[in-house]
Coordinates of C-alpha atoms (C1' of nucleotides) in Angstrom, one line a residue:
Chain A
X1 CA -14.1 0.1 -94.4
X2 CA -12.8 3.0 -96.9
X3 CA -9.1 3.4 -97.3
X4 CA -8.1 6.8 -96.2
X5 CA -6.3 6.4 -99.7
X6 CA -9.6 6.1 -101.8
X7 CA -11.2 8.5 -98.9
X8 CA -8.4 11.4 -100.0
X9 CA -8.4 10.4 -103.6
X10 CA -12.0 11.3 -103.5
X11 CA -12.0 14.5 -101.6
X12 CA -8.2 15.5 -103.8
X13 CA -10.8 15.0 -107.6
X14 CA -13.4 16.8 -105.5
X15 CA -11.4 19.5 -104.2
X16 CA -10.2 19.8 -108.6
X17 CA -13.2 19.7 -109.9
X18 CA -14.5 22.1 -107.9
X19 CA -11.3 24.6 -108.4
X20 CA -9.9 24.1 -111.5
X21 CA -9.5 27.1 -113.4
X22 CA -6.7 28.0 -116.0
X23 CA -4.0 26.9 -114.1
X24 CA -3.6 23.2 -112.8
X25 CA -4.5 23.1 -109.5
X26 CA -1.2 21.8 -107.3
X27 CA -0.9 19.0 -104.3
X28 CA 0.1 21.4 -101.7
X29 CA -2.9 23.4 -102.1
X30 CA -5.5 20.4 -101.9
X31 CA -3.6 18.7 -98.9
X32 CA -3.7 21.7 -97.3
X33 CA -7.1 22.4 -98.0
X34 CA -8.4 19.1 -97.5
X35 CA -6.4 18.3 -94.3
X36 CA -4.3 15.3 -96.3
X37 CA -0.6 14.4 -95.2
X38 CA 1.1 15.6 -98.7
X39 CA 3.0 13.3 -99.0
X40 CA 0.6 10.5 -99.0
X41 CA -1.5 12.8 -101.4
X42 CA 1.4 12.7 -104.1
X43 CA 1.2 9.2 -104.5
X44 CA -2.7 9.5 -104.9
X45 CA -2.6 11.7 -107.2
X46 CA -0.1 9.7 -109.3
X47 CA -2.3 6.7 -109.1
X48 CA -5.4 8.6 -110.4
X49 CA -2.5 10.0 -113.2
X50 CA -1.8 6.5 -114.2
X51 CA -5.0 5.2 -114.6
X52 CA -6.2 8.1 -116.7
X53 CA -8.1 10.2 -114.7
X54 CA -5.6 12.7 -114.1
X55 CA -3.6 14.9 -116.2
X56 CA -0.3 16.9 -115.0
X57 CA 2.1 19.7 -115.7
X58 CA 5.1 19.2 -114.2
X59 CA 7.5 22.2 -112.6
X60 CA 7.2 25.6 -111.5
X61 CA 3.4 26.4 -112.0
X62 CA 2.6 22.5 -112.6
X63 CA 0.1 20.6 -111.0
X64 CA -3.2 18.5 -111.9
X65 CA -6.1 18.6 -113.7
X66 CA -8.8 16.7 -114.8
X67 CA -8.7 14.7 -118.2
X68 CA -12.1 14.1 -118.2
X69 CA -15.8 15.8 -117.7
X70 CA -16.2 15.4 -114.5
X71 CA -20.3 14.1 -115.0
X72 CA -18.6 11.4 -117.1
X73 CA -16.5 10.2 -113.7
X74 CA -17.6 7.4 -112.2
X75 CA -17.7 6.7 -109.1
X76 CA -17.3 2.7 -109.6
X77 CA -14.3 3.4 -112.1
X78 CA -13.1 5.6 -109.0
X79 CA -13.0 3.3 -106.4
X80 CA -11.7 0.2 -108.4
X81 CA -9.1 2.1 -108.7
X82 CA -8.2 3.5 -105.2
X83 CA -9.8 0.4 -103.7
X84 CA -10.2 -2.8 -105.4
X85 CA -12.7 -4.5 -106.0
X86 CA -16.0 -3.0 -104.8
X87 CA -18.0 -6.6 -104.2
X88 CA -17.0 -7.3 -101.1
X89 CA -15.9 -11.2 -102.2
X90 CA -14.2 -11.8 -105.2
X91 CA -16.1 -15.0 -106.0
X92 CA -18.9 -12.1 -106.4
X93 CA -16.5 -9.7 -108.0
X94 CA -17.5 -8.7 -111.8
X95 CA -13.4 -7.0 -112.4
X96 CA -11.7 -8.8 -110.1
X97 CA -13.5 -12.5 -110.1
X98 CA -11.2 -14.6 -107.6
X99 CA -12.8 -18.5 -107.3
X100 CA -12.6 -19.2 -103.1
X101 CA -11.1 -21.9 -101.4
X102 CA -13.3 -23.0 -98.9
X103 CA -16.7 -23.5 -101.5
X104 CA -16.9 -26.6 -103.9
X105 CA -19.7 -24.8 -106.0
X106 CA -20.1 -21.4 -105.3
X107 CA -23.5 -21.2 -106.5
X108 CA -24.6 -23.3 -103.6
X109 CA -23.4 -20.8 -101.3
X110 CA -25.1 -18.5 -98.9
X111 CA -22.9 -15.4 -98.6
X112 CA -22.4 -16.0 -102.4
X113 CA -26.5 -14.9 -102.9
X114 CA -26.0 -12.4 -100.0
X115 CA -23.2 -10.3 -101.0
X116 CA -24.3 -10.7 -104.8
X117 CA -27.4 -8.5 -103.6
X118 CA -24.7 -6.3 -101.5
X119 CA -22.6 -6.0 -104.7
X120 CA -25.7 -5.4 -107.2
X121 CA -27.0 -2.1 -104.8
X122 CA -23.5 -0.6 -104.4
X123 CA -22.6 -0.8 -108.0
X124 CA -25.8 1.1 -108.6
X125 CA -25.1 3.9 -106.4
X126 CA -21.6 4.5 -107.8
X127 CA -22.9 4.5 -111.2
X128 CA -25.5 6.5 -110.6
X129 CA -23.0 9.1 -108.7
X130 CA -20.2 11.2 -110.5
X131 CA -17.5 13.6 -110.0
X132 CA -20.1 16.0 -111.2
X133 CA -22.6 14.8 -108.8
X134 CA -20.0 14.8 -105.5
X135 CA -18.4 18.5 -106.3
X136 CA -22.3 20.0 -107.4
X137 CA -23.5 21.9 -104.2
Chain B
X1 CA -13.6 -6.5 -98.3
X2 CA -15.7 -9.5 -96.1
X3 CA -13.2 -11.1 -93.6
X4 CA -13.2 -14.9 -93.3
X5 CA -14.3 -14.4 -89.9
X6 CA -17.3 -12.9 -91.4
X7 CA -17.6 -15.5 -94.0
X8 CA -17.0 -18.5 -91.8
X9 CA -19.7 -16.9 -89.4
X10 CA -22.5 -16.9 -92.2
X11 CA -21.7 -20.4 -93.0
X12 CA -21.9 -21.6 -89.8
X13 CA -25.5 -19.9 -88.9
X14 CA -26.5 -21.9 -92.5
X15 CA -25.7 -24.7 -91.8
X16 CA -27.1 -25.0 -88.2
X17 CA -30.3 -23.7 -89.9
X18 CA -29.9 -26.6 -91.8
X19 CA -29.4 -29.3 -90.4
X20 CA -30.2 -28.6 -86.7
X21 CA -32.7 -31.4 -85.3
X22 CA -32.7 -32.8 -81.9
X23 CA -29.3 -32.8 -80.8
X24 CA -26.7 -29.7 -81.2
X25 CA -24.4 -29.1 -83.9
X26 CA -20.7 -29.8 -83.6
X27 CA -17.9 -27.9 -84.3
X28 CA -16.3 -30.0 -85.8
X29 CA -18.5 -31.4 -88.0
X30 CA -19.3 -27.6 -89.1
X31 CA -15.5 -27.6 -89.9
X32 CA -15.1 -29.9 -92.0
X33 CA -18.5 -29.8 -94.0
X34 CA -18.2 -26.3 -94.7
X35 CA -14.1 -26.7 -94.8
X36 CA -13.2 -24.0 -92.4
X37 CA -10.4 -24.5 -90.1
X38 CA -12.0 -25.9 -86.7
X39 CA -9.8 -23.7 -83.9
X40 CA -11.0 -20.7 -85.7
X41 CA -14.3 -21.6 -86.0
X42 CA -14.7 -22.5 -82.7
X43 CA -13.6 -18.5 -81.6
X44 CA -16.1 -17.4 -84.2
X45 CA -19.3 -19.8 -82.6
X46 CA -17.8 -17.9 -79.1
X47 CA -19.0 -14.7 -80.8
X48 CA -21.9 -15.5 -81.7
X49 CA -23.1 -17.2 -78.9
X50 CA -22.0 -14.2 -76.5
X51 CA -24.0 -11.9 -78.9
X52 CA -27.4 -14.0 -78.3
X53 CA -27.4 -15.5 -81.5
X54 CA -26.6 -19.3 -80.7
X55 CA -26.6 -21.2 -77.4
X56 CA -24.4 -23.8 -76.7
X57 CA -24.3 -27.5 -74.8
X58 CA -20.9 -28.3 -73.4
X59 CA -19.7 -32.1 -73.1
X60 CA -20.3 -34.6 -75.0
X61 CA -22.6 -34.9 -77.7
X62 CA -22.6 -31.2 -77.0
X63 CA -22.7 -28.0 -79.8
X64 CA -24.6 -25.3 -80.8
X65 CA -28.1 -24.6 -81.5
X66 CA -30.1 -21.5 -82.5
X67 CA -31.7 -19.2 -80.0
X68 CA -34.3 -17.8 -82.5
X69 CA -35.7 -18.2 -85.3
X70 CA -34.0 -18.2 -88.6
X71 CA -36.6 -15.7 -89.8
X72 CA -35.9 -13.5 -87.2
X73 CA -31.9 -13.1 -87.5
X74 CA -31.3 -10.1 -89.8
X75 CA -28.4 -9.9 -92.0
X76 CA -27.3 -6.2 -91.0
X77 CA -27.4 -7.7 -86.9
X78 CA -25.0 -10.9 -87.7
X79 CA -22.7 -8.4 -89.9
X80 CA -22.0 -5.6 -87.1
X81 CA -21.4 -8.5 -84.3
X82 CA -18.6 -10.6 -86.6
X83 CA -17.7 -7.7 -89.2
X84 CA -18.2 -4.4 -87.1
X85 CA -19.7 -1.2 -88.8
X86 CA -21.6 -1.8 -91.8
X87 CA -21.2 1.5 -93.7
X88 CA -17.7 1.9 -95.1
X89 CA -16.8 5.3 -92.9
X90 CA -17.2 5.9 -89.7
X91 CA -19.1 9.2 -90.0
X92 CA -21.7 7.3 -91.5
X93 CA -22.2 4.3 -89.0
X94 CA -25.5 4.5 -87.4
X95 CA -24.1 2.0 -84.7
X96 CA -20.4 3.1 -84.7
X97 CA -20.1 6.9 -85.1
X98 CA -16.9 8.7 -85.1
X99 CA -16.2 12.2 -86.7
X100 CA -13.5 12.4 -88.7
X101 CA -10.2 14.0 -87.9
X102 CA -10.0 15.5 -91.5
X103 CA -13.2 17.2 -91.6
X104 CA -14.6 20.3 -90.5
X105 CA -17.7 19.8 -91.4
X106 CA -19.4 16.4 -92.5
X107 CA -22.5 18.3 -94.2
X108 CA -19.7 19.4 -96.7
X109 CA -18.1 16.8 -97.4
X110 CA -18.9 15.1 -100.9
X111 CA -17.3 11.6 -99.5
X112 CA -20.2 11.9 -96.6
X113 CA -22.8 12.6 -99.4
X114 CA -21.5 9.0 -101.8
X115 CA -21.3 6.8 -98.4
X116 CA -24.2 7.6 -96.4
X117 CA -25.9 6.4 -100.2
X118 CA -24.0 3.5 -100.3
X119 CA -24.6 2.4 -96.5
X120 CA -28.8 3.0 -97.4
X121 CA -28.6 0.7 -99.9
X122 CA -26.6 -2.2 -98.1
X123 CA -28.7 -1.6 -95.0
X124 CA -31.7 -2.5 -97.2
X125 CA -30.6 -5.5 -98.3
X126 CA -28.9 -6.6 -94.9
X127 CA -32.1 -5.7 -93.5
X128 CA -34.2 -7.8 -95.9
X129 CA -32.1 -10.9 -95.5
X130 CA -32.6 -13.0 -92.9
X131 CA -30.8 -16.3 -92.2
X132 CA -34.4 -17.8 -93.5
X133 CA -33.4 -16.7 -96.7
X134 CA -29.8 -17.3 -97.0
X135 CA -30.7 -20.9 -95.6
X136 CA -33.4 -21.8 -98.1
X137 CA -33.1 -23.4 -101.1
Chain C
dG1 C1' -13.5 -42.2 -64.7
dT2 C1' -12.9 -41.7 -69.4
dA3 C1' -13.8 -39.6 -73.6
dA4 C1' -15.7 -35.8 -76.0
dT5 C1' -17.0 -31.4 -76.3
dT6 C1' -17.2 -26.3 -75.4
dC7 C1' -14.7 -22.5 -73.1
dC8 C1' -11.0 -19.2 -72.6
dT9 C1' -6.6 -16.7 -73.1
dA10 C1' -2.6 -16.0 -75.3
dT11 C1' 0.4 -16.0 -79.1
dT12 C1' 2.2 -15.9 -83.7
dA13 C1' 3.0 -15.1 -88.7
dA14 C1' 1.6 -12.6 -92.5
dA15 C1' -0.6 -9.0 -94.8
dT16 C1' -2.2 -4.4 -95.2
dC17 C1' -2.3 0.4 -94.3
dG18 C1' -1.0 5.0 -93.5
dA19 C1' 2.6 7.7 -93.8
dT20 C1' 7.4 9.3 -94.6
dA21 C1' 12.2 9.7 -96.8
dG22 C1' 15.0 11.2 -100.2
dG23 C1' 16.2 12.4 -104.2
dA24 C1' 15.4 12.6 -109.7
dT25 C1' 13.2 15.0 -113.3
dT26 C1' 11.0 18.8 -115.4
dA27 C1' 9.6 23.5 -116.3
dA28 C1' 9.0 28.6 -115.5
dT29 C1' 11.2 32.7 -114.6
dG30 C1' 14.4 36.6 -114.1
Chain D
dC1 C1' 21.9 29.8 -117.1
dA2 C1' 20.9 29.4 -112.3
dT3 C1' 17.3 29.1 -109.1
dT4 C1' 13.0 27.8 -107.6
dA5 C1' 9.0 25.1 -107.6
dA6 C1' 6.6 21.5 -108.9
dT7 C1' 5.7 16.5 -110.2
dC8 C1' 7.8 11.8 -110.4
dC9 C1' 9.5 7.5 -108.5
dT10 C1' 11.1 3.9 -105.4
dA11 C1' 11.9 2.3 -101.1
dT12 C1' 11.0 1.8 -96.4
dC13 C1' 8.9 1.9 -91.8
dG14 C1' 5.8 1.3 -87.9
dA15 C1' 1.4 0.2 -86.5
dT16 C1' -2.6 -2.3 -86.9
dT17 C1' -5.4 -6.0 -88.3
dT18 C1' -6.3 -10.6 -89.8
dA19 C1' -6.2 -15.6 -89.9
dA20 C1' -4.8 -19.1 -87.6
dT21 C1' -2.8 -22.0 -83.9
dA22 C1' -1.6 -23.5 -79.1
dG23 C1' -2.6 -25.3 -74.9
dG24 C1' -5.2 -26.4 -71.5
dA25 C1' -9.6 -25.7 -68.2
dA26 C1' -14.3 -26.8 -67.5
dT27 C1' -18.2 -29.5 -68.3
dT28 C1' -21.1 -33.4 -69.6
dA29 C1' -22.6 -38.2 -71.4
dC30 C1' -22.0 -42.7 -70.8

DNA sequence: GTAATTCCTATTAAATCGATAGGATTAATG
DNA sequence: CATTAATCCTATCGATTTAATAGGAATTAC
């Protein structure tokens, strides 16, 4: 299931690249906008700052804006960032490979070659889809 | 991210489709094949027995058994019984729907757009999969 | 009738999630 | 320079979910 976290940091870069003129486009604005508690927004936003997606201005007039062109955003960077890992088992995991408990050799393992075919078709679709793609009409 | 439920669920089916012959498969000897702690294991088989996947014989030299073929248990079915909705919001779910309390309108809403991609291309390969295939060599 | 097994319900401990609180810092503006 | 408006930062809280355990009831083979 999507976080509401990733799910509002999604709809927050949406609502920017879709806005953004010459003035940084501020948190009170997209939470009201986009129907997000502010609060939990700001901390969003301040992840997405910290992992370089973000840029801000800070006081009176301040707010964010993107660092980036938004059809060089992907959605995979997006998400690993707001989410975690996107394979749905980290012994599948290509950014956040985690070894399990339970398997003595992982490659003899069913959900391994399952979710490896999970992980393969999501990753596609998130590369394939950018900020440019999700804020385009 | 898969719960161990999940996981322990897929490993069990396997191995039944394995090494079922003339009698039943135990619990316990699931448990400690695949290492997965038996008292949980045995509320997992529960599941999957009240969802018409295994049937049981109680007593001794009792235990589970498939009810149909390997060939014909899909991935995508196994997953929404022991995992619940496959695509990763709600507004998506073919088999769970729920609007969502933040949107106005779904059509326009560029999260919608990424995840009903995302649950297309898992459903393909859940739908593919059958415990056949995770069960061959 | 005893041992071995599934069946069933309840409970618990830990982790995660969604959200809020409260102020510190910074910048524009008159 | 004071005021206002914004981001920044850390901490915390309540609710939910997850993983696992507990304890016994019911059933069956022998």
């Amino acid at each position: 299931m999507l976080s509401k976290k990733t799910k509002y940091g999604l709809k927050a870069l949406t609502y920017i690249a879709k806005n953004e003129g010459d003035n940084p486009v501020q948190i009170s604005e997209i939470s009201k906008n986009e129907n997000i508690p502010q609060k939990f927004l700001e901390s969003i936003m301040l992840t997405l700052r910290k992992s370089g997606f973000l840029g801000s201005k800070k006081g009176k007039h301040g707010g964010y804006y993107l660092i980036k062109e938004p059809a060089n955003i992907k959605m995979a960077d997006v998400m690993r960032v707001l989410e975690g890992p996107i394979a749905m088992v980290p012994c599948v995991s290509l950014n956040f490979y985690e070894k399990c408990d339970d398997c003595p050799d992982e490659h003899d393992c069913s959900v391994h070659k399952l979710m490896i075919q999970v992980r393969d078709n999501t990753l596609k679709v998130l590369r394939n889809n950018t900020l440019e793609d999700l804020s385009g009409s």
